[in-house]
Short mmCIF file of C-alpha atoms and ligand atoms in Angstrom, two decimals:
data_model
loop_
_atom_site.label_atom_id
_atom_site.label_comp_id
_atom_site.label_asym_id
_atom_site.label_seq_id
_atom_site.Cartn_x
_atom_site.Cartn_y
_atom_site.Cartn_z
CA UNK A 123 -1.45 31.97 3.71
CA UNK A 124 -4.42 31.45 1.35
CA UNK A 125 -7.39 34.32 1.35
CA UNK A 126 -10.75 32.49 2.21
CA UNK A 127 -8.59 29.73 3.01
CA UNK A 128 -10.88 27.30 5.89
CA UNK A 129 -9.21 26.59 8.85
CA UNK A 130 -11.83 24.56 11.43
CA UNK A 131 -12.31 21.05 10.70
CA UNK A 132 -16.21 20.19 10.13
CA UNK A 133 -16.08 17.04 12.98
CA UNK A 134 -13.50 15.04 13.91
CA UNK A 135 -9.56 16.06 12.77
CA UNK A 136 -7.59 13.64 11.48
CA UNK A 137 -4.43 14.99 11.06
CA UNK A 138 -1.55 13.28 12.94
CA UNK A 139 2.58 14.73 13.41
CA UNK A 140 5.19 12.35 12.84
CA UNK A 141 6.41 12.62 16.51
CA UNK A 142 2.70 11.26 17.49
CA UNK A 143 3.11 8.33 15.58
CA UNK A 144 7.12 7.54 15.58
CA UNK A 145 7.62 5.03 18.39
CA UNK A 146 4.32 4.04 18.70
CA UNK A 147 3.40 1.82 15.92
CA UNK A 148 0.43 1.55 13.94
CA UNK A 149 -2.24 0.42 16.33
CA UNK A 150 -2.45 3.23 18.95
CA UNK A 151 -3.08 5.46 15.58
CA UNK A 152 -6.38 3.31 14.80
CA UNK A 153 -7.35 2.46 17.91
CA UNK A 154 -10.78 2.07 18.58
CA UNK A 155 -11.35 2.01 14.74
CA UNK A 156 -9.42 -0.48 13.38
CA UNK A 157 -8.24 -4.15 14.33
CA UNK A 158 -5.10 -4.07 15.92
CA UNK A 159 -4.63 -6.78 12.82
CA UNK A 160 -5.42 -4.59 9.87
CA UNK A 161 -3.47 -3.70 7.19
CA UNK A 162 -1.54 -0.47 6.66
CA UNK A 163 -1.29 1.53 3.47
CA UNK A 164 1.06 4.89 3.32
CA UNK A 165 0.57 7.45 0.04
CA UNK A 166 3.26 10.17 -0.02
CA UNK A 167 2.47 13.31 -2.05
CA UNK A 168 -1.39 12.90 -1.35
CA UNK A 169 -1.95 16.43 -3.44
CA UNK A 170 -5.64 17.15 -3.85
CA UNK A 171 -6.33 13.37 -1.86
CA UNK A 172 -8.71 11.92 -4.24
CA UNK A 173 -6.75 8.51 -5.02
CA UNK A 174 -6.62 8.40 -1.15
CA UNK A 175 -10.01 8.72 0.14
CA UNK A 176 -11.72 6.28 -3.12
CA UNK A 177 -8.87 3.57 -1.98
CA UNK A 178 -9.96 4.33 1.80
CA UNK A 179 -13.30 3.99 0.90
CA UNK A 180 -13.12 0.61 -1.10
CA UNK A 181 -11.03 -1.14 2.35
CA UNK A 182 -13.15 0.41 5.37
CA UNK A 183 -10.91 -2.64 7.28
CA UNK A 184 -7.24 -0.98 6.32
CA UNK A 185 -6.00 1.80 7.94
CA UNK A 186 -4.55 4.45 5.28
CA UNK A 187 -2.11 7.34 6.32
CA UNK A 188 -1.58 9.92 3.67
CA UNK A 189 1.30 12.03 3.66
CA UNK A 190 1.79 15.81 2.41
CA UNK A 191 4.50 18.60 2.48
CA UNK A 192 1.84 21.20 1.94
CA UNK A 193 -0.20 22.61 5.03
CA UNK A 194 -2.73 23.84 2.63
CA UNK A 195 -3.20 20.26 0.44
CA UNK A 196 -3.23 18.36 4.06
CA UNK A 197 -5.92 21.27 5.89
CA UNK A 198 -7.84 20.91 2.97
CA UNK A 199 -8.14 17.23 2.72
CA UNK A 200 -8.90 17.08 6.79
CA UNK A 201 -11.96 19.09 6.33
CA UNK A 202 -13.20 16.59 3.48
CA UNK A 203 -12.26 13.99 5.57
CA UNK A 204 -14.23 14.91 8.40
CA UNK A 205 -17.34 15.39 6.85
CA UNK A 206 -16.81 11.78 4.52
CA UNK A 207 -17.74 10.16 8.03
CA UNK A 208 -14.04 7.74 7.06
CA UNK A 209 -12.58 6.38 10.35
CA UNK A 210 -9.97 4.83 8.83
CA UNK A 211 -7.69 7.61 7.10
CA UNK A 212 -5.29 9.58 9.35
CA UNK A 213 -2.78 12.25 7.35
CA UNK A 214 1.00 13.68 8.23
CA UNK A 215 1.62 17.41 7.14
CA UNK A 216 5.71 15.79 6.39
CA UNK A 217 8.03 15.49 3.65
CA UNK A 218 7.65 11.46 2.99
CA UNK A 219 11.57 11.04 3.54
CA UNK A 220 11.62 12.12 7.35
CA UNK A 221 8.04 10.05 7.53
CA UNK A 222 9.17 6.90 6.34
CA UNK A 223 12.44 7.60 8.08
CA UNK A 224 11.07 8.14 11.56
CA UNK A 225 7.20 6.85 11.70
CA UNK A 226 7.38 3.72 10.10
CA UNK A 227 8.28 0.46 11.81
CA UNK A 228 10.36 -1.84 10.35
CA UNK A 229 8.52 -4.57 8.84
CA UNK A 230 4.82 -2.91 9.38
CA UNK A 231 3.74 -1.44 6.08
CA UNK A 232 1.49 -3.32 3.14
CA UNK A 233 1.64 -0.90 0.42
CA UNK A 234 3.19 2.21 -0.34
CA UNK A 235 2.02 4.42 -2.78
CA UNK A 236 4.19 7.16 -4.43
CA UNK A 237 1.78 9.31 -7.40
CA UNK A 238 3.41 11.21 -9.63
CA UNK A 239 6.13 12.54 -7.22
CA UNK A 240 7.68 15.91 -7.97
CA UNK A 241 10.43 15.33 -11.01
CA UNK A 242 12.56 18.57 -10.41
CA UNK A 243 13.72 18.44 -13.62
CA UNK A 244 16.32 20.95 -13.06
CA UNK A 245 20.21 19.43 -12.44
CA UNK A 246 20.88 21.60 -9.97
CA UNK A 247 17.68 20.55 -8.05
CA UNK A 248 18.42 16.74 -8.49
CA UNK A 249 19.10 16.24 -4.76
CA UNK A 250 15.19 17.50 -4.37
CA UNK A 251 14.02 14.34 -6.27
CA UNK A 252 12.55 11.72 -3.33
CA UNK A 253 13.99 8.85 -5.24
CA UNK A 254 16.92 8.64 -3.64
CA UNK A 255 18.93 5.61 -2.59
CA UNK A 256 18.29 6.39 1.53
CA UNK A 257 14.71 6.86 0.99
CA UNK A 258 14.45 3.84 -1.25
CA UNK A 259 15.60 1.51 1.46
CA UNK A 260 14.10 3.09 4.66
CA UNK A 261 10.89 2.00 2.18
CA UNK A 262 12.05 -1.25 1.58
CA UNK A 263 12.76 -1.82 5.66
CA UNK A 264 9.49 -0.60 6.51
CA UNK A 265 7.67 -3.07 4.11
CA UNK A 266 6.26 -5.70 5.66
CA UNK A 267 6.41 -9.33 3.78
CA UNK A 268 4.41 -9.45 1.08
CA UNK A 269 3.92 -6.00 0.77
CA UNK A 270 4.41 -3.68 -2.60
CA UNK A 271 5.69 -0.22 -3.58
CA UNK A 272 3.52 1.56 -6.09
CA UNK A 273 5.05 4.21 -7.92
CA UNK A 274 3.72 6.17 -10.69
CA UNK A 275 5.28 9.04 -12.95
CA UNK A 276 4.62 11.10 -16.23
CA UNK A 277 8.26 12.27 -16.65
CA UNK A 278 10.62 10.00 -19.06
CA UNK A 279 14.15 11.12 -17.40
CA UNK A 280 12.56 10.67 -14.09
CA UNK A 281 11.11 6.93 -14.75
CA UNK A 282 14.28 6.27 -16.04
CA UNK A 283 15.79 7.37 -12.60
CA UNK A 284 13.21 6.12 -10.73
CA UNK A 285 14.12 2.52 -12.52
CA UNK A 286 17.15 2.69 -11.49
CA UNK A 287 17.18 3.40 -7.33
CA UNK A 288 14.46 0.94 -7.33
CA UNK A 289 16.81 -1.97 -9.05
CA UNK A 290 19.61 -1.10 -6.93
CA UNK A 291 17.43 -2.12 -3.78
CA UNK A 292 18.11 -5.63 -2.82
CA UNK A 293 15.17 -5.37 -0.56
CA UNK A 294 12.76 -5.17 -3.28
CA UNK A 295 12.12 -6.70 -6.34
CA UNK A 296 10.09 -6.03 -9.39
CA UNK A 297 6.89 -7.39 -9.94
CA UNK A 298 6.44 -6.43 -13.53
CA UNK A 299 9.83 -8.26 -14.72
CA UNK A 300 11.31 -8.52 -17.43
CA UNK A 301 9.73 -5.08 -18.35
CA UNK A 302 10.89 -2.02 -15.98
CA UNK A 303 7.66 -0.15 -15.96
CA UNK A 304 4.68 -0.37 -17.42
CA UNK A 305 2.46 2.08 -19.82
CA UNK A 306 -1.29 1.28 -17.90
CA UNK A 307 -1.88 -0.68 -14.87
CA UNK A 308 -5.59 -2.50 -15.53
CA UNK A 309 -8.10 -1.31 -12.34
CA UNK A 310 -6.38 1.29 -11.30
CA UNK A 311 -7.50 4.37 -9.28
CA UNK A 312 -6.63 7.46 -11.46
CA UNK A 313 -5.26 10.55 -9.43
CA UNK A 314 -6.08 14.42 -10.21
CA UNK A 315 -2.60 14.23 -12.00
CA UNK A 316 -2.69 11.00 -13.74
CA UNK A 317 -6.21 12.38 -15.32
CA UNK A 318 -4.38 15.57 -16.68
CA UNK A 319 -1.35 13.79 -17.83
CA UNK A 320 -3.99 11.24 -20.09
CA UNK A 321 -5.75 14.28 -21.07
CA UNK A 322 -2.80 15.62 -22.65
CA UNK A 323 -1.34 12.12 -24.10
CA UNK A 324 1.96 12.49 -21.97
CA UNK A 325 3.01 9.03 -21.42
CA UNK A 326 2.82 6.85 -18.07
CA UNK A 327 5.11 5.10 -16.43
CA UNK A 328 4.05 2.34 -13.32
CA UNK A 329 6.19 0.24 -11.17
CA UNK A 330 5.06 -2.10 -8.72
CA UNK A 331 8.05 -3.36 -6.39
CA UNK A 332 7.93 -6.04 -3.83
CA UNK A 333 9.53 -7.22 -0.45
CA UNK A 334 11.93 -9.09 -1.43
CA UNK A 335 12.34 -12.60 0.30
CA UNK A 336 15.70 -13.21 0.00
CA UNK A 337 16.83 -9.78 1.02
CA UNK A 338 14.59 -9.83 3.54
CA UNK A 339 15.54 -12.64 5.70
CA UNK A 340 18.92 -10.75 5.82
CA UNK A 341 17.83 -7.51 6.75
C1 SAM B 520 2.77 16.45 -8.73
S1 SAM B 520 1.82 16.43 -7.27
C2 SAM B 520 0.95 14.85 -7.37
C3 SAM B 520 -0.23 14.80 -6.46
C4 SAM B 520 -1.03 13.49 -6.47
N1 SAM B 520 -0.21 12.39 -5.99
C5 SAM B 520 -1.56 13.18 -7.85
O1 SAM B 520 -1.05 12.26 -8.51
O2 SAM B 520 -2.51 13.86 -8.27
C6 SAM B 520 3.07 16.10 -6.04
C7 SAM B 520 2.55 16.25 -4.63
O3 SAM B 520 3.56 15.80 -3.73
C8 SAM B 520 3.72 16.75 -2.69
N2 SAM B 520 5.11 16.63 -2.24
C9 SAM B 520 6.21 17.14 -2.82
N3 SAM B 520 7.32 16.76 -2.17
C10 SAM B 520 6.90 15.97 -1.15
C11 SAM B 520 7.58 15.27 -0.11
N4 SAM B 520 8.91 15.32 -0.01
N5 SAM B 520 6.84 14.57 0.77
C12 SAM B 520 5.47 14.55 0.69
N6 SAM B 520 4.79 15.19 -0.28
C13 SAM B 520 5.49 15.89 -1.19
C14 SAM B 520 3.35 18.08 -3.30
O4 SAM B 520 2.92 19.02 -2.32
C15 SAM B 520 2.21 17.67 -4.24
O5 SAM B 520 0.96 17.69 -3.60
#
């Protein structure tokens, strides 16, 4: 693993497993930092963590847990995080499936964020893709009411895919209806990826999905 890679954390370590948090809920995880009240934001696929710590940054009162397959992306982003002085960012080395799946309580979550996921463009690695009908809904229970699903991606097939587990959902609904995506969300934080994807004039694609009321009551 990694030459010159950094292994000790420069102060406190904020990394978490998703056995630590699963059963407990959200407040043990920011106790002592946060309100037992505050608001709690999940990004899967964190890569170099950027989007994460500027969006921790701007809501010191919401408690943000980031979660990343790669040892290396979430080691790397624990050492920054220590030494930003943030008390309110905790991170999961997990693939988001098994996270959502296992550490997040129905009903508990404001926002999800999902940047520029992996497209595995590839038939025979379709199954790879995290857009999948099971992890669509375990997002859906976990929202809490009110809350949104932000989704981003650069691929065309994908977005198409992506449009279509998200519709199929009857726990969420789309915000930016009639249209299934959109091309630029005004305001928003732009990830490492998102910056190289404008660089090279590949198109966009955002969705912003809500709890859905109706579907909700039901569930
Ligand atoms: C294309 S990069 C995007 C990184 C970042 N979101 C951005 O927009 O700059 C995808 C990231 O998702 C991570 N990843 C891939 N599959 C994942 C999964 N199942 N769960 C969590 N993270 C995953 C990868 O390690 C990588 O860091």
């Amino acid at each position: 693993m990694g030459r010159g890679l950094k292994y000790d954390i420069p102060g406190e370590d904020w990394r978490r497993s998703v056995d630590e948090i699963a059963g407990s809920g959200w407040v043990p995880l920011f106790e002592g930092d946060l309100e037992a009240s505050a608001p709690i934001v999940v990004e899967i696929g964190f890569g170099r963590g950027e989007f994460l710590l500027e969006l921790a940054a701007k809501h010191p009162d919401t408690g943000f847990v980031g979660v990343e397959v790669s040892f290396k992306r979430v080691l790397k982003l624990a050492r920054r995080l220590a030494r930003s002085g943030l008390r309110n960012v905790r991170l999961v080395e997990a693939r988001g499936q098994v996270f959502v799946a296992q550490s997040c309580p129905r009903t508990s979550v404001d926002a999800f964020w999902i940047n520029f996921s992996d497209p595995w463009p590839k038939d025979r690695h379709a199954g790879r893709r995290i857009f999948q009908p099971a992890f669509v809904a375990d997002l859906a229970r976990a929202l809490r009411p009110g809350g949104v699903v932000h989704v981003a991606t650069d691929d065309v097939p994908y977005a198409l895919e992506i449009a279509g587990r998200l519709e199929a959902e009857p726990g969420l609904a789309n915000r930016f209806a009639p249209d299934r995506f959109r091309d630029e969300v005004p305001g928003r934080i732009r990830t490492a990826y998102e910056e190289s994807w404008l660089a090279q004039g590949r198109p966009l694609h955002f969705f912003e999905y809500e709890w859905n009321e109706k579907a909700g009551q039901q569930r």
